[in-house]
PDB file of C-alpha atoms in Angstrom:
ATOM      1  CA  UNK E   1      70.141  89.582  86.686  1.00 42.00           C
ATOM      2  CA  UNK E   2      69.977  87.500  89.501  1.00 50.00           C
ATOM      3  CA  UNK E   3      67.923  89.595  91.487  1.00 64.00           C
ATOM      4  CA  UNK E   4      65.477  93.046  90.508  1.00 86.00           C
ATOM      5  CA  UNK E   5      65.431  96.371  92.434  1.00 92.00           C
ATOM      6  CA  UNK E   6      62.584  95.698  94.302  1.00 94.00           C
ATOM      7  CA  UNK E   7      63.913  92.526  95.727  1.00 94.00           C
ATOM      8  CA  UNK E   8      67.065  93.534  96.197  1.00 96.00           C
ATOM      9  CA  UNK E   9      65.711  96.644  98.114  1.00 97.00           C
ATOM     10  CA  UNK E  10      63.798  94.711 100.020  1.00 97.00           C
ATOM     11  CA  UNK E  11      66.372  92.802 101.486  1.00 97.00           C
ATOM     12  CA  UNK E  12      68.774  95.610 101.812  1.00 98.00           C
ATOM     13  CA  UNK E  13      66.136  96.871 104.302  1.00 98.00           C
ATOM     14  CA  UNK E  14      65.690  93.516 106.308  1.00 98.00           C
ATOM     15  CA  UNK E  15      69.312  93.977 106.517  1.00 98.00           C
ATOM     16  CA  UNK E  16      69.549  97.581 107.827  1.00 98.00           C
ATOM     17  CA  UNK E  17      66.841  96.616 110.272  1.00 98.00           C
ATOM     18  CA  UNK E  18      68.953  93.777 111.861  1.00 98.00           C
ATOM     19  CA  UNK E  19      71.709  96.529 111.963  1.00 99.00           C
ATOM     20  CA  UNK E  20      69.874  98.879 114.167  1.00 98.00           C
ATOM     21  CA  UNK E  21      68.744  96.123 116.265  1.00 98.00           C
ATOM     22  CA  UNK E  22      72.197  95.158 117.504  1.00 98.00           C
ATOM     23  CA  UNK E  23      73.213  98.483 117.165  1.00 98.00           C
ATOM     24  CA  UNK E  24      70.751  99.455 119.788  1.00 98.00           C
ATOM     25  CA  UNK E  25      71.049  96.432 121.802  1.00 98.00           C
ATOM     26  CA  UNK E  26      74.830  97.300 122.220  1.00 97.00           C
ATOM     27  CA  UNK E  27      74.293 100.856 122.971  1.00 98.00           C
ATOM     28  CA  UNK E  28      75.532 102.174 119.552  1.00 97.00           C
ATOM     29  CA  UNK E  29      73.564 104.616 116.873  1.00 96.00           C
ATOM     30  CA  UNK E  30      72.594 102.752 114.146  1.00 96.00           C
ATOM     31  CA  UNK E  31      73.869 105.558 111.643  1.00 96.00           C
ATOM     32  CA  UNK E  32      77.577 104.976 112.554  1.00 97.00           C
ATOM     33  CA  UNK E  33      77.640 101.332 111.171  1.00 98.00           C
ATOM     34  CA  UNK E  34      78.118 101.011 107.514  1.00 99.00           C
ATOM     35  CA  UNK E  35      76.701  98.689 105.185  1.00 99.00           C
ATOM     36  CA  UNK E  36      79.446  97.747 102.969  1.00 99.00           C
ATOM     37  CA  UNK E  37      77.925  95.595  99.675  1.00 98.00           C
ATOM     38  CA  UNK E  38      80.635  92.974  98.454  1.00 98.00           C
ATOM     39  CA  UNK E  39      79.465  92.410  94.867  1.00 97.00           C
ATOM     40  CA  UNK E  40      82.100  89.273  94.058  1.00 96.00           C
ATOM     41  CA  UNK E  41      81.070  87.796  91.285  1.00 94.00           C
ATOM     42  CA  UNK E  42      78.016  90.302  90.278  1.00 95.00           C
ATOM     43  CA  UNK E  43      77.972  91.416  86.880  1.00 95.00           C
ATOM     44  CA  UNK E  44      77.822  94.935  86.689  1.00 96.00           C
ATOM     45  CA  UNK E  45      74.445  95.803  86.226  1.00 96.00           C
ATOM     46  CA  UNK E  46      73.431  93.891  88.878  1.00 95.00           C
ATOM     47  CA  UNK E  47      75.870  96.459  90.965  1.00 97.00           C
ATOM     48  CA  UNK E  48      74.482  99.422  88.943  1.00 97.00           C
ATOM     49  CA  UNK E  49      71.274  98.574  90.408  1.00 96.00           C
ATOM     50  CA  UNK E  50      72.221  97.998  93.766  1.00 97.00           C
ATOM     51  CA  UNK E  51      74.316 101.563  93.609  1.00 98.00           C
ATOM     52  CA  UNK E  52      71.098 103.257  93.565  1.00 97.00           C
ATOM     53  CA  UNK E  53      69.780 101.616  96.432  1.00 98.00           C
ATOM     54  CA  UNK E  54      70.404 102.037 100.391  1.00 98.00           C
ATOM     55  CA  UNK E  55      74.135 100.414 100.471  1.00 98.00           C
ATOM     56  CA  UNK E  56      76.715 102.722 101.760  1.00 99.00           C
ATOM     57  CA  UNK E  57      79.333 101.181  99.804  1.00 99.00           C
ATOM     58  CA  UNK E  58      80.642  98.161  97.572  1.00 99.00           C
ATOM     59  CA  UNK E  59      83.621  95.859  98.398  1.00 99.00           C
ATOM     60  CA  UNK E  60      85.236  93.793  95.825  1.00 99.00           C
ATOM     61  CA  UNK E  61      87.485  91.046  95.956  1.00 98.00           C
ATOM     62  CA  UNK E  62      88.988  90.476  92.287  1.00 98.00           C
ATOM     63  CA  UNK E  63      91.009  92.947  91.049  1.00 98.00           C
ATOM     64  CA  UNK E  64      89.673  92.262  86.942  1.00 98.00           C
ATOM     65  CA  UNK E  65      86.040  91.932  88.696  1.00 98.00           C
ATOM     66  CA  UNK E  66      86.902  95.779  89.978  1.00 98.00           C
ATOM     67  CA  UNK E  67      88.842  96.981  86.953  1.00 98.00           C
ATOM     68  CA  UNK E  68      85.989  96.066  84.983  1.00 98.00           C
ATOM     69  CA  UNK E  69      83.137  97.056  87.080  1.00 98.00           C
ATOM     70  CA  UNK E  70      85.035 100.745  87.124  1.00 98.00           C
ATOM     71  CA  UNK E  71      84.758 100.328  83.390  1.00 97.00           C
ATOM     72  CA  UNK E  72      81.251 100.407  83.226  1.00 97.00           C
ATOM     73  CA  UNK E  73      81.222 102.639  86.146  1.00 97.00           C
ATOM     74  CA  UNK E  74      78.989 100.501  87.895  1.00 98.00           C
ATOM     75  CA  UNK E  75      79.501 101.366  91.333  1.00 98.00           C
ATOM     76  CA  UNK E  76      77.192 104.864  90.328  1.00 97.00           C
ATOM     77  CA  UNK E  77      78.393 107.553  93.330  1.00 96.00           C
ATOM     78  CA  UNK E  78      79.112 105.372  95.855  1.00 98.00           C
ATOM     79  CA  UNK E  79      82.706 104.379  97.128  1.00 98.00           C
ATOM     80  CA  UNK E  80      84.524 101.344  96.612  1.00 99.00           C
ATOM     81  CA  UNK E  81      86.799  99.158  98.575  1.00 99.00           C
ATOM     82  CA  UNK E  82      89.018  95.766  98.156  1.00 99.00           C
ATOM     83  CA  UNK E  83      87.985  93.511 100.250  1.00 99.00           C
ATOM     84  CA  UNK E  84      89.833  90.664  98.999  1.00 98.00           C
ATOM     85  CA  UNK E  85      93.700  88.838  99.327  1.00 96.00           C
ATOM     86  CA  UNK E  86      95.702  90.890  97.079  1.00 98.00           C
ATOM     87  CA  UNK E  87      98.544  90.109  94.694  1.00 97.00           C
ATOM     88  CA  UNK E  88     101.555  92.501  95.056  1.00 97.00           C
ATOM     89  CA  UNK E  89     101.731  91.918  91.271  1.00 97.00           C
ATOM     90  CA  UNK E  90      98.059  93.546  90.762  1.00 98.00           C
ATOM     91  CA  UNK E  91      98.565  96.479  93.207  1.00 99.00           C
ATOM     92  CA  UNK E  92      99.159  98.989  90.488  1.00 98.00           C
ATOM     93  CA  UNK E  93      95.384  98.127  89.284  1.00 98.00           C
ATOM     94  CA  UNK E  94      94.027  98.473  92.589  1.00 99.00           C
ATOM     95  CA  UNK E  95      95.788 101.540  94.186  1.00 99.00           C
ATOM     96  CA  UNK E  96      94.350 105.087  94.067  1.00 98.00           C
ATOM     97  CA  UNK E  97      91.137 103.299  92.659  1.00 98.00           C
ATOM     98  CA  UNK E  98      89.227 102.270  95.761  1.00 99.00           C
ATOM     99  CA  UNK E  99      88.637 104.614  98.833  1.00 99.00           C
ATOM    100  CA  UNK E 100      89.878 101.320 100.968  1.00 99.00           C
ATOM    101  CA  UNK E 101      92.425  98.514 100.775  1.00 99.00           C
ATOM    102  CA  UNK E 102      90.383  96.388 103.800  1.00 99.00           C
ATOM    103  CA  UNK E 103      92.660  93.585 103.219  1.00 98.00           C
ATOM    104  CA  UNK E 104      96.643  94.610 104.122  1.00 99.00           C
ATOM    105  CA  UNK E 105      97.819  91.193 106.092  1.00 98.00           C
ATOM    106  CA  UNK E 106     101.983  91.057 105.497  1.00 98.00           C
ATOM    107  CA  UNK E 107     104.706  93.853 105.373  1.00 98.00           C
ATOM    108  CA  UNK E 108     105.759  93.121 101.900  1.00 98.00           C
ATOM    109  CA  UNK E 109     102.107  94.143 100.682  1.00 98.00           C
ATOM    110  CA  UNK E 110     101.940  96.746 102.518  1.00 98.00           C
ATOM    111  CA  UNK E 111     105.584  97.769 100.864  1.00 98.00           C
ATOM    112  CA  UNK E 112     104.106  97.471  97.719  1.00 99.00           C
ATOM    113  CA  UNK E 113     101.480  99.587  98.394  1.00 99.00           C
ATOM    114  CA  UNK E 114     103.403 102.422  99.711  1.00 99.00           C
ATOM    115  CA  UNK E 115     105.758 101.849  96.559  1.00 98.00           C
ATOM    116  CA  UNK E 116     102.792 102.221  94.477  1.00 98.00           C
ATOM    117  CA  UNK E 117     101.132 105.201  95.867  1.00 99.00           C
ATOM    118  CA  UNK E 118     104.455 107.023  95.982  1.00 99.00           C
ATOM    119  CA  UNK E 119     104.482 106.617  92.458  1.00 98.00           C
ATOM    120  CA  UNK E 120     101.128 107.757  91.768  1.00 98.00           C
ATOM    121  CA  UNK E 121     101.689 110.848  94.145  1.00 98.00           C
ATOM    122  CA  UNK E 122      98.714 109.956  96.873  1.00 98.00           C
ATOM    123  CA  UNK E 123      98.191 108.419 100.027  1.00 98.00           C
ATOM    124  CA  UNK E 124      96.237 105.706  99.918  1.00 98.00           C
ATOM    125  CA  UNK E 125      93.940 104.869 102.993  1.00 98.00           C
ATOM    126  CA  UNK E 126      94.403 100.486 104.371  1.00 99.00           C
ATOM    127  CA  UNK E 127      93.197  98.157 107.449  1.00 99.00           C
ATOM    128  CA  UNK E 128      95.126  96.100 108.642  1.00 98.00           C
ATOM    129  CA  UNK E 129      94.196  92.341 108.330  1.00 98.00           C
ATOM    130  CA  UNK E 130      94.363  90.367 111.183  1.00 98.00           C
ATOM    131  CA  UNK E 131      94.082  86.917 111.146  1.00 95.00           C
ATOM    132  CA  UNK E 132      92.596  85.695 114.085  1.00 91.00           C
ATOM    133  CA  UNK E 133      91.941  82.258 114.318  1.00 90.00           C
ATOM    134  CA  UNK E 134      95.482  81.532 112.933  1.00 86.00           C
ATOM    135  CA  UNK E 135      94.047  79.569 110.040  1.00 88.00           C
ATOM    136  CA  UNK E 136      96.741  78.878 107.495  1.00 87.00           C
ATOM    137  CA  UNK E 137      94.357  79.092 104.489  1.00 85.00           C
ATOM    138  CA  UNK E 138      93.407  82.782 105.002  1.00 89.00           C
ATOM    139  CA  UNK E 139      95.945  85.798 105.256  1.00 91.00           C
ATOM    140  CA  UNK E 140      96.923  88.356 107.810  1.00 97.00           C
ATOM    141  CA  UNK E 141      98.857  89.429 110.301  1.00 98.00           C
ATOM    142  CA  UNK E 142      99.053  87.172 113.438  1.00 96.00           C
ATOM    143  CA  UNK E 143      97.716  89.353 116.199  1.00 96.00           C
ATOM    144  CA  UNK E 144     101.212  89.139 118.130  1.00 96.00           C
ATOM    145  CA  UNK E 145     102.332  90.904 114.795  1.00 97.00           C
ATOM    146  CA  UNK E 146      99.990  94.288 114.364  1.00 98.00           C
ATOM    147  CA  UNK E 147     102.273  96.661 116.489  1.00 97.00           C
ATOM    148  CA  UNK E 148     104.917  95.936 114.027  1.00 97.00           C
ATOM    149  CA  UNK E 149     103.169  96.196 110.965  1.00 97.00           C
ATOM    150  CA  UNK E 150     101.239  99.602 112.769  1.00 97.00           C
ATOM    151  CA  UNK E 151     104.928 100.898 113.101  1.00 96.00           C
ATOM    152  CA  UNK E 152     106.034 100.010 109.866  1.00 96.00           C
ATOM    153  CA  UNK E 153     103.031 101.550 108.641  1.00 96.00           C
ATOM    154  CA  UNK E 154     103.167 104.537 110.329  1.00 95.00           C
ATOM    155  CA  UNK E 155     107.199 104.977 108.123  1.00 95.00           C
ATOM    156  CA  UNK E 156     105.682 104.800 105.148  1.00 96.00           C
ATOM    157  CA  UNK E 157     104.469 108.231 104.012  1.00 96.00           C
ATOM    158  CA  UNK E 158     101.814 106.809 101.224  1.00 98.00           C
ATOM    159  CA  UNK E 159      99.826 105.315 102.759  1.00 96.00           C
ATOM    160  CA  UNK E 160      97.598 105.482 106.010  1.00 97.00           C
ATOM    161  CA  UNK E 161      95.899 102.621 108.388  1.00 98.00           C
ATOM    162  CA  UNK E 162      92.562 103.761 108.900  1.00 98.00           C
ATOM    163  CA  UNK E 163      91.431 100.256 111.274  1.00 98.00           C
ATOM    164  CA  UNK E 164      91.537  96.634 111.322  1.00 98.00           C
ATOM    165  CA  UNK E 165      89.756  94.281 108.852  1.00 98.00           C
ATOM    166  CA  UNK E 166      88.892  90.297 110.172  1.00 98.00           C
ATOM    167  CA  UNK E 167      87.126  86.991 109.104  1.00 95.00           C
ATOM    168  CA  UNK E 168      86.761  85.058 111.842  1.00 94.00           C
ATOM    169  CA  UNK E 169      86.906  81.255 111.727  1.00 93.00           C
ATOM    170  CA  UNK E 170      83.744  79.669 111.321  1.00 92.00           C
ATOM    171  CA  UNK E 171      82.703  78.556 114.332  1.00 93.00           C
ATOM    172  CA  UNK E 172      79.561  76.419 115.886  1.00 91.00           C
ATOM    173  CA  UNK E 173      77.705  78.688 118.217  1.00 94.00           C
ATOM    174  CA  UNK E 174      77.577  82.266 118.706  1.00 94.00           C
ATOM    175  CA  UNK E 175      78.981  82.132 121.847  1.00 95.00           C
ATOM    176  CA  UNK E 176      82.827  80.866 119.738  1.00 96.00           C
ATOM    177  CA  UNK E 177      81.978  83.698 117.091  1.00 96.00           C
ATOM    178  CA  UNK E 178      81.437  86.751 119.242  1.00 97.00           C
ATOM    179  CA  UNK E 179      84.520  85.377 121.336  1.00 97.00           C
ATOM    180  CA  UNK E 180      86.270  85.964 118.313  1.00 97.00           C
ATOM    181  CA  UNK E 181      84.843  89.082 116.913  1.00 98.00           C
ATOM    182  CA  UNK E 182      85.604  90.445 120.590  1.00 98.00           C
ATOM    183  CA  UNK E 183      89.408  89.493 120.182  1.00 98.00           C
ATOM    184  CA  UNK E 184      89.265  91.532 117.027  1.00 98.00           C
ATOM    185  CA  UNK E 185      87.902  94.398 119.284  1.00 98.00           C
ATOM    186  CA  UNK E 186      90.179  93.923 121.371  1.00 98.00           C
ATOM    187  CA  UNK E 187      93.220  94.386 119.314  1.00 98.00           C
ATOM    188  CA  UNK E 188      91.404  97.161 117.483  1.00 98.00           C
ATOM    189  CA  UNK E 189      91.843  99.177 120.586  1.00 97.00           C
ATOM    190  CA  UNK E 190      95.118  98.167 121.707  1.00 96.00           C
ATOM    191  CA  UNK E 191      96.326  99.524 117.842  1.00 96.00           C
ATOM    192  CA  UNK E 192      93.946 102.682 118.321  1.00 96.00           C
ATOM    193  CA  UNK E 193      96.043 103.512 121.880  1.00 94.00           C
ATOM    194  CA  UNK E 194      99.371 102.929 119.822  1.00 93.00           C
ATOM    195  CA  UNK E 195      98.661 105.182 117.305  1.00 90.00           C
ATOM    196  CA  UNK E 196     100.979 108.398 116.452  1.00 83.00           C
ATOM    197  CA  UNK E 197     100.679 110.440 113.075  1.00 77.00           C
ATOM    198  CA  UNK E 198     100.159 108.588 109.880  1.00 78.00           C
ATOM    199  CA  UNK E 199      97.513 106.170 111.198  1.00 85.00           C
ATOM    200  CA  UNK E 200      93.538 106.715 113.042  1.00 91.00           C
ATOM    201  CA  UNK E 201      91.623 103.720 113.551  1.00 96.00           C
ATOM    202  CA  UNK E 202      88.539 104.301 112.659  1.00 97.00           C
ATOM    203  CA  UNK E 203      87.423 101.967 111.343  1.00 98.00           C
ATOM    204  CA  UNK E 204      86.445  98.307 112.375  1.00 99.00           C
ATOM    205  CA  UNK E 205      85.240  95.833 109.576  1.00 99.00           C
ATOM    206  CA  UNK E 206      84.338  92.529 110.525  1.00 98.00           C
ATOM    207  CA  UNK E 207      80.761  90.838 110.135  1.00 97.00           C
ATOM    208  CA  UNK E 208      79.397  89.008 107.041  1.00 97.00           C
ATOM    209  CA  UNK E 209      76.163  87.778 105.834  1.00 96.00           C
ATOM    210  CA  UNK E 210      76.104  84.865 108.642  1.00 94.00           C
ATOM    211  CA  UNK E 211      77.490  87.132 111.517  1.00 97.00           C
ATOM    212  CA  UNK E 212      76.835  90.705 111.076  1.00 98.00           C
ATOM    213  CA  UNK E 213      74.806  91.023 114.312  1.00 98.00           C
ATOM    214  CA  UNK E 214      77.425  89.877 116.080  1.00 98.00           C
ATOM    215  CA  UNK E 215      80.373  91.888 114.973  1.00 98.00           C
ATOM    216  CA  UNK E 216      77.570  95.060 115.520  1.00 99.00           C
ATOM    217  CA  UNK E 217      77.460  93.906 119.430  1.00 98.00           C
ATOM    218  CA  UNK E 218      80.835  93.682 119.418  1.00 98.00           C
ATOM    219  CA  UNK E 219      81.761  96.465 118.274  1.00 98.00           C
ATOM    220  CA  UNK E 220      82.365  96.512 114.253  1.00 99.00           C
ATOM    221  CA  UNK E 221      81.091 100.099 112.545  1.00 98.00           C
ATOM    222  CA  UNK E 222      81.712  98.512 108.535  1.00 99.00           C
ATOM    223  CA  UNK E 223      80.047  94.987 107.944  1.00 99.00           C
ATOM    224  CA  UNK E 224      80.460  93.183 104.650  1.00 99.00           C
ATOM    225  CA  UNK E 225      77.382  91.663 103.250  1.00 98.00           C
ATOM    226  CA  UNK E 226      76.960  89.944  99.951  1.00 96.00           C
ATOM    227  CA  UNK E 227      75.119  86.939  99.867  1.00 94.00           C
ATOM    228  CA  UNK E 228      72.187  88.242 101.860  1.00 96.00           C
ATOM    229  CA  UNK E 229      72.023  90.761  99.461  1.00 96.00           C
ATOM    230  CA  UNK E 230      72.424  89.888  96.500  1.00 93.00           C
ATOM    231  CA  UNK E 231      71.659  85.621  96.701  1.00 86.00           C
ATOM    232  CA  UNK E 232      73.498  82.413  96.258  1.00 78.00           C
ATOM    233  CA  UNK E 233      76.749  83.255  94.504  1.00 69.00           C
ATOM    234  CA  UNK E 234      76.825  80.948  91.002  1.00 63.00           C
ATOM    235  CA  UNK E 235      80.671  79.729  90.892  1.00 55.00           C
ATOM    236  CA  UNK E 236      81.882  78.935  87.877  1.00 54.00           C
TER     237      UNK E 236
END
């Protein structure tokens, strides 16, 4: 195990305590921002452990990393979302198992979705992913694009957009990154005035280990964190 309870603990609190900071600095109560853990590449008692500790959630990113982690039923009591690009070919592994599918960026996921919760008889709660910077490497919808795939969404009768999920470019100074995290805002409440029944943005997920504070002042109420959580990640 990379990591032991206590240390692990201890930075979760370090953590929370940056949270209410910005939190309070912005205005906000510190209770309506959620720490979401994302445990890629953790084995699962490493997550075990960290279940019973103050995390409000895990996010994963690799579908086999969550089928197998559910397995073992490492996540304890506490919900689970992916976090990571999906496959349309690995939906049927993913959908009515998490409470969350963060990372919905083109219509023809978000198809497959629908097609796969119809089949399982559920609704399954998404964000949107919006791809802010415009970077080909990661996925999304352009924002020019999110009142179409809101509409489209809003058809489909199996599934529900809950908010808007971002990773914003890496940028320099955090003058460039909370320009960016505010764009994300910023379309978060254009899509939250264009909502009609089968959507409610609630939530806003944007913020990672490096820029958590940030997405707090600007506005985010789910932040991912993972490496300042659980360490280094070891890459295979």
């Amino acid at each position: 195990m990379e990591h032991s309870a206590q240390e692990m603990a201890q930075r979760i609190q370090e953590i929370r305590e940056k949270m209410a900071l910005a939190a309070q600095k912005a205005g906000r109560c510190p209770q309506e921002v959620l720490l979401c853990a994302a445990s890629k590449m953790q084995e699962a008692e490493t997550v075990r452990t960290a279940s019973a500790l103050n995390i409000d959630l895990f996010g994963e990113n690799r579908v086999q990393e969550l089928v197998e982690k559910l397995q073992h039923s490492a996540y304890g009591e506490k919900p689970v979302h992916f976090i990571g690009h999906l496959q349309t070919n690995k939906v049927k592994q993913v959908v009515g198992n998490v409470a969350l599918i963060q990372s919905i960026g083109s219509l023809h996921l978000m198809e497959a979705v629908e097609k796969q919760a119809a089949l399982k008889e559920i609704c399954q709660p998404i964000l949107l992913q919006v791809n802010i910077g415009g970077e080909e490497s990661k996925s999304g919808f352009a924002q020019e694009d999110l009142s179409e795939a809101l509409e489209t969404a809003q058809r489909f009768s199996h599934l529900r957009v809950e908010g808007l999920m971002a990773i914003p470019p890496i940028r320099e100074t955090d003058e460039e990154n909370r320009r960016d995290l505010a764009n994300v805002r910023r379309c978060f409440e254009r899509l939250a005035s264009q909502c009609g029944q089968g959507a409610e943005m609630r939530w806003l997920s944007m913020g990672m280990s490096g820029d958590f504070e940030n997405a707090i002042l600007e506005g985010a109420n789910l932040v991912r964190v993972g490496t300042s959580i659980f360490g280094a990640r070891n890459y295979p």
